[in-house]
Coordinates of N, CA and C in Angstrom, one line a residue:
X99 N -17.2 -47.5 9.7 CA -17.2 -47.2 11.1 C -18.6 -47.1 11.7
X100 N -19.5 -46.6 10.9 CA -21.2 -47.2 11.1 C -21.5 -45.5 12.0
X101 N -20.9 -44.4 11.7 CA -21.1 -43.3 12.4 C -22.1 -42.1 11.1
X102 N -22.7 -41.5 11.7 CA -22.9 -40.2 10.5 C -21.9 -39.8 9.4
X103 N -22.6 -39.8 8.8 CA -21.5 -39.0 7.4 C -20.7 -39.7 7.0
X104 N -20.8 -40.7 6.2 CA -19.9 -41.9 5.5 C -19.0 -40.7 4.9
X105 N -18.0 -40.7 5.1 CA -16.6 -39.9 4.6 C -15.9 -40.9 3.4
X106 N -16.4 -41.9 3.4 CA -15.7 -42.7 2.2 C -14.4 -43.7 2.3
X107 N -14.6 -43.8 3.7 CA -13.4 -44.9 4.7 C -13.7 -46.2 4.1
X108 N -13.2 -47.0 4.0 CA -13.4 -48.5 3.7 C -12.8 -49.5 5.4
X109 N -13.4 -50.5 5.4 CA -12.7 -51.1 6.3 C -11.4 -51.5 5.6
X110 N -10.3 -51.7 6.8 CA -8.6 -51.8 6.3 C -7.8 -50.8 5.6
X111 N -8.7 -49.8 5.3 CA -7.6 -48.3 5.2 C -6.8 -48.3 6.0
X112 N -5.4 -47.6 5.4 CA -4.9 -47.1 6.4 C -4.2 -45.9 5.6
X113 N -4.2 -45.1 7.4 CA -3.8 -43.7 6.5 C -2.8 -43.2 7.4
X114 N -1.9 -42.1 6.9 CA -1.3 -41.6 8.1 C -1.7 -41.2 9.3
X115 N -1.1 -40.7 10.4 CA -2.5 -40.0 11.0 C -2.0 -38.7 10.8
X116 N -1.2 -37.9 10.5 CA -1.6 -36.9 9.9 C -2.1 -36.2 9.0
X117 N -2.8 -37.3 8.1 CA -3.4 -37.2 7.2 C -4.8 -37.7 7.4
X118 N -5.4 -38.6 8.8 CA -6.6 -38.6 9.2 C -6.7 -37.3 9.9
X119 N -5.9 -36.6 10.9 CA -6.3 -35.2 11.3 C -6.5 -34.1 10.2
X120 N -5.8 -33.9 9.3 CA -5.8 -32.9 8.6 C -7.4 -33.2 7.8
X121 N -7.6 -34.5 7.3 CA -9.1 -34.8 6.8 C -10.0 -34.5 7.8
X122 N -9.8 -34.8 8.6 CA -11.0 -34.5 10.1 C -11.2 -32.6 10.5
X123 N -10.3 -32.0 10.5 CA -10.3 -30.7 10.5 C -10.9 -29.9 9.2
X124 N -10.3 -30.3 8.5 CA -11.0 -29.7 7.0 C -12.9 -29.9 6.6
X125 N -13.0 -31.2 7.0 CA -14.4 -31.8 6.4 C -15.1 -32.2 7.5
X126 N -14.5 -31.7 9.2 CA -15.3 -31.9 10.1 C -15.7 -33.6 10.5
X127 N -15.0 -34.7 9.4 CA -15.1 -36.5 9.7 C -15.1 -36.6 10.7
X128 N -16.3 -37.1 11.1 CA -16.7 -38.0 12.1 C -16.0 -39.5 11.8
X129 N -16.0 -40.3 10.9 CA -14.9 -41.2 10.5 C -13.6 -41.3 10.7
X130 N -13.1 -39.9 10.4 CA -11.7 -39.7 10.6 C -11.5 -39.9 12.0
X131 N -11.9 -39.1 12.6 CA -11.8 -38.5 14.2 C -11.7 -40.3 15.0
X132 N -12.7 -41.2 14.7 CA -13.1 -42.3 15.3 C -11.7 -43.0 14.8
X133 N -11.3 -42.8 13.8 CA -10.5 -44.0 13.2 C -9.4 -43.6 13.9
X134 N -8.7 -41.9 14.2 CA -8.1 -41.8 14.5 C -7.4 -42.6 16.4
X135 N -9.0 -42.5 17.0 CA -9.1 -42.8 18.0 C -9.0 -44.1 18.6
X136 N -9.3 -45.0 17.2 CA -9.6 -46.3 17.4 C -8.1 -47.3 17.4
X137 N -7.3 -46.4 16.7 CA -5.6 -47.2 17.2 C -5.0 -46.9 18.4
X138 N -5.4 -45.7 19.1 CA -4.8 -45.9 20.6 C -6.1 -46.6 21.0
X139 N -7.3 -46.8 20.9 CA -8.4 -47.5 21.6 C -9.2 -45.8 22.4
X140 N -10.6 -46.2 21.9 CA -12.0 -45.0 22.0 C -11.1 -44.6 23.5
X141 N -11.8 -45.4 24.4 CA -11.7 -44.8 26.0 C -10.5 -44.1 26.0
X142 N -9.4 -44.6 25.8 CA -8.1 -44.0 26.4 C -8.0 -42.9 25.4
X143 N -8.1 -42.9 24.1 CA -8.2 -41.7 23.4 C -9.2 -40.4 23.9
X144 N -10.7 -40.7 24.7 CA -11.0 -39.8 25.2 C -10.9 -39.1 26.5
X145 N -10.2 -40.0 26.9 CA -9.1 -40.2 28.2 C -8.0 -39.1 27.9
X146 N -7.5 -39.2 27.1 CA -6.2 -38.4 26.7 C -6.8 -36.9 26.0
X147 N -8.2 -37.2 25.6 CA -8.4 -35.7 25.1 C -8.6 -34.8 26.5
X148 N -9.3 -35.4 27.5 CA -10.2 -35.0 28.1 C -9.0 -34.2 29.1
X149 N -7.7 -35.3 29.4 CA -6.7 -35.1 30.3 C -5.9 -33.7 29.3
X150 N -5.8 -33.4 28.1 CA -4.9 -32.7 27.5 C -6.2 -30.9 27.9
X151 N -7.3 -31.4 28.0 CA -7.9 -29.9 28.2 C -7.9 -29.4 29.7
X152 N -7.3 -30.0 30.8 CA -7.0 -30.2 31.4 C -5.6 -29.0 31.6
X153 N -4.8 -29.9 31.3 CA -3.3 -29.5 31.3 C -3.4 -28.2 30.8
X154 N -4.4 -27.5 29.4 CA -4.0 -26.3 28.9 C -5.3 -25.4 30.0
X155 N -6.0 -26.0 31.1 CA -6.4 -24.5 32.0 C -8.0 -24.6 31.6
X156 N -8.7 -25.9 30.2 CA -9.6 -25.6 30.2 C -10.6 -26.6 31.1
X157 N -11.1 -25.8 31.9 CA -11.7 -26.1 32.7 C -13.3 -26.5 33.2
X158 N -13.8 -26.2 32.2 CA -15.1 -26.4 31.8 C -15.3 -27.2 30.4
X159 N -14.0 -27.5 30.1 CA -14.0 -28.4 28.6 C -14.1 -29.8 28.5
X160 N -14.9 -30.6 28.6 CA -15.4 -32.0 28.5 C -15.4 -33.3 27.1
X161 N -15.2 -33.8 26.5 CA -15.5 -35.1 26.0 C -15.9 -36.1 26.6
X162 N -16.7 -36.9 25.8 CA -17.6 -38.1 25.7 C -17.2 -39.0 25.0
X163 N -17.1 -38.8 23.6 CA -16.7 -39.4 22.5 C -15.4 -38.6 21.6
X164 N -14.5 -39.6 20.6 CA -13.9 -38.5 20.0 C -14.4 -37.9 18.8
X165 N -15.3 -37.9 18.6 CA -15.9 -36.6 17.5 C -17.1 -35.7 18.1
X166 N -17.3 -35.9 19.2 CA -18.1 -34.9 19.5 C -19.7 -34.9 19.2
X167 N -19.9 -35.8 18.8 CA -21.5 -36.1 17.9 C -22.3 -36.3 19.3
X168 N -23.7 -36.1 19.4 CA -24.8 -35.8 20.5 C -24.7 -37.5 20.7
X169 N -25.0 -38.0 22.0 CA -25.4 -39.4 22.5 C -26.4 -39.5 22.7
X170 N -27.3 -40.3 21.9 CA -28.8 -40.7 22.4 C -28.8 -42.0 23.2
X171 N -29.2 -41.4 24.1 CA -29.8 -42.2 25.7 C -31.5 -42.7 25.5
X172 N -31.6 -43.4 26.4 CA -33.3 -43.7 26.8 C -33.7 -42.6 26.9
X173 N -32.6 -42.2 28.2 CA -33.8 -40.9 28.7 C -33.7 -39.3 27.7
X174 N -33.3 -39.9 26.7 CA -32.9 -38.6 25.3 C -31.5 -38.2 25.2
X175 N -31.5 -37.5 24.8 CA -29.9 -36.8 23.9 C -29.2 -35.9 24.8
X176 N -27.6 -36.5 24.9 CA -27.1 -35.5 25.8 C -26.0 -35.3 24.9
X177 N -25.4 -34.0 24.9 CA -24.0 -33.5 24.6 C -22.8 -34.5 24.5
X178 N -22.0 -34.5 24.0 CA -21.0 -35.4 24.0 C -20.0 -34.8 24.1
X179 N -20.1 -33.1 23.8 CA -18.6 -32.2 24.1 C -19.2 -31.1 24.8
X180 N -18.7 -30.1 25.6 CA -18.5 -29.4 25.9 C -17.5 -28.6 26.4
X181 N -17.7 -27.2 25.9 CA -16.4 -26.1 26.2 C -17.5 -24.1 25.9
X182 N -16.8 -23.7 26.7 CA -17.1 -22.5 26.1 C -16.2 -21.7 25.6
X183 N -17.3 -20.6 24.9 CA -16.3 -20.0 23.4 C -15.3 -19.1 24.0
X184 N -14.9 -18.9 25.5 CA -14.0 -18.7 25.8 C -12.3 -19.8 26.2
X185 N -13.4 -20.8 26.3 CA -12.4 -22.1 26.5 C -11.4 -23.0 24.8
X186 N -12.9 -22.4 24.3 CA -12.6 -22.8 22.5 C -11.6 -21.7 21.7
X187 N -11.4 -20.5 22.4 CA -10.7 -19.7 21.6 C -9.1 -19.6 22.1
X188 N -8.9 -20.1 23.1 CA -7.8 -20.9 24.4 C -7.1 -21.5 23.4
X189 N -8.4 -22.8 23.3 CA -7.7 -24.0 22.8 C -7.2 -23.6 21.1
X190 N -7.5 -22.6 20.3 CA -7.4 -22.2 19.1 C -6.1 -21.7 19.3
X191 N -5.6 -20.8 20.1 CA -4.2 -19.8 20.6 C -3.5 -21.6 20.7
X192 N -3.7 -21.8 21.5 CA -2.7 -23.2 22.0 C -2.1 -24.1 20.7
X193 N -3.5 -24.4 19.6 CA -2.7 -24.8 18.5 C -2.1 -23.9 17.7
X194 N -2.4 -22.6 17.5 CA -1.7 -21.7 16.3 C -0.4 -21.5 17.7
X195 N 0.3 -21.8 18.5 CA 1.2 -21.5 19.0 C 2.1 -22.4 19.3
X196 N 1.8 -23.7 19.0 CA 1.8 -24.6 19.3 C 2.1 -25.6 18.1
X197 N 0.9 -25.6 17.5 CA 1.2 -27.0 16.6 C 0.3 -26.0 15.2
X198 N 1.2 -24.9 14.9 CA 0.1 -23.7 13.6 C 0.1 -24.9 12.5
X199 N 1.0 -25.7 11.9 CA 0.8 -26.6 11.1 C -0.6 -27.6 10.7
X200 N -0.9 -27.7 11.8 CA -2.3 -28.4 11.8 C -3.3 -27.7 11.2
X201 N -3.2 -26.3 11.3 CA -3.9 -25.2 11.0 C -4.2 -25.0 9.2
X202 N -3.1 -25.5 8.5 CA -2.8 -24.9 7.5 C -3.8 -25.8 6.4
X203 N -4.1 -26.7 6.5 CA -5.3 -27.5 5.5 C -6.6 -27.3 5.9
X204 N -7.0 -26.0 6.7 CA -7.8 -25.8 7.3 C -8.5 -24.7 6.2
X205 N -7.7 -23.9 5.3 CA -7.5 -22.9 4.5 C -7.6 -23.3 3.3
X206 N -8.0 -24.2 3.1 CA -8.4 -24.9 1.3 C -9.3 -25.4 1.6
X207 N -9.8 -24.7 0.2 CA -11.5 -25.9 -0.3 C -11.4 -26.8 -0.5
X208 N -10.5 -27.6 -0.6 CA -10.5 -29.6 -0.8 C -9.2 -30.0 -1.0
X209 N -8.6 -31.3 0.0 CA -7.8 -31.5 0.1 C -7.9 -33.1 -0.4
X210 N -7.1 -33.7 -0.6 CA -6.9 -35.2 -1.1 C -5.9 -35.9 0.1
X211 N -6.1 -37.0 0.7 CA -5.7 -38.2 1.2 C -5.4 -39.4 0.5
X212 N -4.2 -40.1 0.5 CA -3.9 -40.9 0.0 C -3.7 -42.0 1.0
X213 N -4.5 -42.8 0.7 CA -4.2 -44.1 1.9 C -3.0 -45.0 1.4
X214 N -2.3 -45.9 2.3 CA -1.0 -46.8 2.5 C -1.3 -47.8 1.0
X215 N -2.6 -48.3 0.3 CA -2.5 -48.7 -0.9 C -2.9 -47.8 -2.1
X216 N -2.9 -46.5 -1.7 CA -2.5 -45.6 -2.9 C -3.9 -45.2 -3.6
X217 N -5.4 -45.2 -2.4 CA -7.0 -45.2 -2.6 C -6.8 -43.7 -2.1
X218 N -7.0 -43.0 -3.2 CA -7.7 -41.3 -2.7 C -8.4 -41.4 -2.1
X219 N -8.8 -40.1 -1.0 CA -10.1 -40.2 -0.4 C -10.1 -38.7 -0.5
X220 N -11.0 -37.5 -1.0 CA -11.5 -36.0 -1.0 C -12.2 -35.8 -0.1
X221 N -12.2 -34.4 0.3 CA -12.5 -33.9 1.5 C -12.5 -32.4 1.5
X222 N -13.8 -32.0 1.0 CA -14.3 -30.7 0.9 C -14.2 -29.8 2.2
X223 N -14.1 -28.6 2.0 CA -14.0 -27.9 3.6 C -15.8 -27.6 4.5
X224 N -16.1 -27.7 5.1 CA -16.9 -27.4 5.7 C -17.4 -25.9 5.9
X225 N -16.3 -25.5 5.8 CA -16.3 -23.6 6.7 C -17.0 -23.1 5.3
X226 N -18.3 -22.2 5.2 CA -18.8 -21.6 4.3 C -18.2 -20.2 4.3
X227 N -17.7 -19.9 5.3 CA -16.9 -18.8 5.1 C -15.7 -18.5 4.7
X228 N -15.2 -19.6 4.2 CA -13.4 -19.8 3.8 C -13.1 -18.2 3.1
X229 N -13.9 -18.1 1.6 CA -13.3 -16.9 1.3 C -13.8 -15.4 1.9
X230 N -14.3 -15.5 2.9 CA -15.0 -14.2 3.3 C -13.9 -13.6 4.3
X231 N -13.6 -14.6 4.6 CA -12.4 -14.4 6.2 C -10.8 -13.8 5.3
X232 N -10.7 -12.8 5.6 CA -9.2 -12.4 4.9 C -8.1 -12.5 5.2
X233 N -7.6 -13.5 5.3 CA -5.8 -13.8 5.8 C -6.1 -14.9 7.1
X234 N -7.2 -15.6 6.7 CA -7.4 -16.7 7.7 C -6.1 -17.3 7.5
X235 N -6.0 -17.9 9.0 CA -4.7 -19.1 9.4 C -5.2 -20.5 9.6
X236 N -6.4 -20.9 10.1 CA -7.1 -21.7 10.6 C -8.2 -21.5 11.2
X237 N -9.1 -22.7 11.1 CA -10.7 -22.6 11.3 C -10.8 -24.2 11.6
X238 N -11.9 -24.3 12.5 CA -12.6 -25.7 12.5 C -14.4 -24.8 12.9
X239 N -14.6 -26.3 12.0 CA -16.4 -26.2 12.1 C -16.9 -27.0 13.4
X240 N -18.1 -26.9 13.7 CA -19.0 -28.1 14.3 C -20.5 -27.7 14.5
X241 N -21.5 -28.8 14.3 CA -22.6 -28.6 14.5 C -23.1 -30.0 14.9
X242 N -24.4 -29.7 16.1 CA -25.0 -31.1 16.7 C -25.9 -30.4 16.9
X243 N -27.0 -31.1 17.0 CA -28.5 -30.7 17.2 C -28.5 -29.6 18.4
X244 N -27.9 -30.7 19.4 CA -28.0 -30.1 20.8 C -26.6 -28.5 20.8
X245 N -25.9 -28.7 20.3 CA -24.8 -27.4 20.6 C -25.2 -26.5 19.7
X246 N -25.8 -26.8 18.4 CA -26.4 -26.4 17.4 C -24.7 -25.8 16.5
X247 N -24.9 -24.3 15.4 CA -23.4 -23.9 14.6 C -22.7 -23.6 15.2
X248 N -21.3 -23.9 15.2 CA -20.2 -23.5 16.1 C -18.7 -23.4 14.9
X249 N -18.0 -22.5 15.3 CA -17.0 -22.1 14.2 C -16.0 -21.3 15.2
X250 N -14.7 -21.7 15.2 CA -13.6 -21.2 15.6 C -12.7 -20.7 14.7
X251 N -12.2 -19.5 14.4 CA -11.4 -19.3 13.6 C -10.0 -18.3 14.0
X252 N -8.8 -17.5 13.3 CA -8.3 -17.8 13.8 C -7.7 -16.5 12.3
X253 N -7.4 -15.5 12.3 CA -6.6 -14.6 10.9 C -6.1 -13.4 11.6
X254 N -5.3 -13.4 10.6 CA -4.1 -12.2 10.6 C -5.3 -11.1 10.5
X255 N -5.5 -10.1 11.3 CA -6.1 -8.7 11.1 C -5.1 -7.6 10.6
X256 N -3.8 -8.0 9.8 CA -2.7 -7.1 9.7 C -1.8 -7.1 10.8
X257 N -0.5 -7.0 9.9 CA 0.3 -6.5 10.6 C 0.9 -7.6 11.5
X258 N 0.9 -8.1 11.4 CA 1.0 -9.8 12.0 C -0.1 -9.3 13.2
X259 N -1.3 -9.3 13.2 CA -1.9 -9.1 14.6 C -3.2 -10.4 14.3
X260 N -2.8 -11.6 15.3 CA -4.0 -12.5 14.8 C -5.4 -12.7 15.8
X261 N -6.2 -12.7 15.4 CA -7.3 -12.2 16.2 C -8.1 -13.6 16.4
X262 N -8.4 -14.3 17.5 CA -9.4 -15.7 17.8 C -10.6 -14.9 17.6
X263 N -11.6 -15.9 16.7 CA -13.2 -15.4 17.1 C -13.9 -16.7 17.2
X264 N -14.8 -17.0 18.7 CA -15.3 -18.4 18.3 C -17.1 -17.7 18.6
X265 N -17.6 -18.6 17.9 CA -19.0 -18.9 17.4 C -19.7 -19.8 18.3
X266 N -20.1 -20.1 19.2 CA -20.9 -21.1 19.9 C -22.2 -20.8 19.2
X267 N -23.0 -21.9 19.7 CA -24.7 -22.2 19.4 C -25.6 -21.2 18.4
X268 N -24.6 -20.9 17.5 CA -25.5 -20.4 16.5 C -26.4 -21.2 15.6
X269 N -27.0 -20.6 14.3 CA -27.4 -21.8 13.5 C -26.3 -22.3 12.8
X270 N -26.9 -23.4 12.0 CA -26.1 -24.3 11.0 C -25.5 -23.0 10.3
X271 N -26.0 -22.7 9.6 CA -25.9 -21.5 8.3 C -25.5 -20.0 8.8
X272 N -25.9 -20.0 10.4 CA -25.5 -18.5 10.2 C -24.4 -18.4 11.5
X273 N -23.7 -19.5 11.7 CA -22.4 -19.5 12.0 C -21.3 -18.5 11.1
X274 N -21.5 -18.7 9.7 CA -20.7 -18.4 8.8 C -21.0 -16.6 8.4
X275 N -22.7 -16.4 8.4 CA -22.9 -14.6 8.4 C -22.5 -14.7 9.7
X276 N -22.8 -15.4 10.8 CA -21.9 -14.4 12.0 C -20.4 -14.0 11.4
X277 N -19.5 -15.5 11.2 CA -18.0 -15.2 11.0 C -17.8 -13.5 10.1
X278 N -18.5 -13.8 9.2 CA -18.1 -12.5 8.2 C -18.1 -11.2 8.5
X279 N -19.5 -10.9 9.8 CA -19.4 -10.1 10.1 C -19.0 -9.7 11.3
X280 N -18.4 -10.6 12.0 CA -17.1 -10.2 12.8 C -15.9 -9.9 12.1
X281 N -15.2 -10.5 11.6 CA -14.2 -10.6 10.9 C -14.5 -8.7 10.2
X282 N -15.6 -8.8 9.4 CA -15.3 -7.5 9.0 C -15.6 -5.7 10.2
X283 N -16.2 -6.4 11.0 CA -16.0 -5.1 12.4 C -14.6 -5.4 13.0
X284 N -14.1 -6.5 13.0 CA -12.4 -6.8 13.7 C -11.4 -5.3 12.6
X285 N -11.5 -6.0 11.5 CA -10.9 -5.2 10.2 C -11.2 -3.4 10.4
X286 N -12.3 -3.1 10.6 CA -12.7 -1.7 10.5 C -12.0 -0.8 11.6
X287 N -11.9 -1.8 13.3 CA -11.4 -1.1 14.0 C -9.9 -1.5 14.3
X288 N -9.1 -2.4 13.8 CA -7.9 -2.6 14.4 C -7.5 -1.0 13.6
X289 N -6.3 -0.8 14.1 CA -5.6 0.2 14.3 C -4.7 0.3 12.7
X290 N -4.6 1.5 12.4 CA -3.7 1.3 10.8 C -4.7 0.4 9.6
X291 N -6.0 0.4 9.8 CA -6.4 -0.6 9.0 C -7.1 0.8 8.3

């Protein structure tokens, strides 16, 4: 696909696409995300992202491309997504209410893909905080120069009570000491804990 981070795609794979999203969520593919995009065609797939943030109220939430990677221009590097971590934690409620399934390969350290002629493809999780977070449901990562660490996640604080926490423009690395140490001030004051 000629993007960052060779994920290990070959040309003529084919995969389900529930099995290119579930890879793209887990290991953050920039590959996956494109490939996914590239059978309904880029434009109208970011067409359709752009219209679905929309429909759920978020209003300040933008696409450029479908993975979200920075665009270098002449005149230098612009954003290629934007949302704020109030719009990001929206859109985290919307899928655990919505579509929690998606959520669920989000929760393992490495997941396997089997493409249509039967070629594994692995796919480590991104999230450095997988085991720090207790009774996580779901998480997605991201980082670009320009947005810099970003982490949405998404756990049971007890009691069936599930609590959004998103991360904007932190660093790479301390996305994840943020996560932990939210997660563990969420835990100290919910109620019964």
């Amino acid at each position: 696909v000629g993007l960052e981070g060779d994920d290990g795609f070959l040309v003529g794979d084919q995969f389900r696409n529930e099995d290119l999203i579930n890879f793209m969520l887990v290991s953050s593919s920039n590959d996956a995300a494109w490939a996914a995009a590239d059978f309904v065609g880029i434009s109208k797939f970011v067409s359709l992202m752009n219209e679905k943030a929309r429909t759920l109220g978020l209003g300040t939430t933008f696409f450029l491309n479908p993975h979200g990677l920075d665009i270098e221009r002449e005149e230098g590097r612009i954003s290629a997504a934007y949302g704020t971590a109030i719009e990001m934690a929206g859109l985290m409620e919307s899928i655990f209410n919505n579509y929690s399934y998606l959520l669920e390969g989000t929760r393992e350290d490495e997941i396997i893909i089997v493409s249509e002629s039967g070629r594994n493809l692995r796919a480590s999780n991104t999230n450095q905080a997988l085991g720090s977070i207790p009774q996580l449901i779901g998480a997605k990562t991201g980082f670009t120069e320009l947005a810099g660490g970003n982490l949405v996640f998404i756990f049971d604080a007890g009691f069936s009570y599930p609590v959004i926490v998103s991360i904007l423009g932190s660093s790479e690395e301390g996305r994840f000491q943020d996560a932990q140490k939210i997660a563990q001030a969420v835990l100290k004051y919910i109620p019964g804990e």
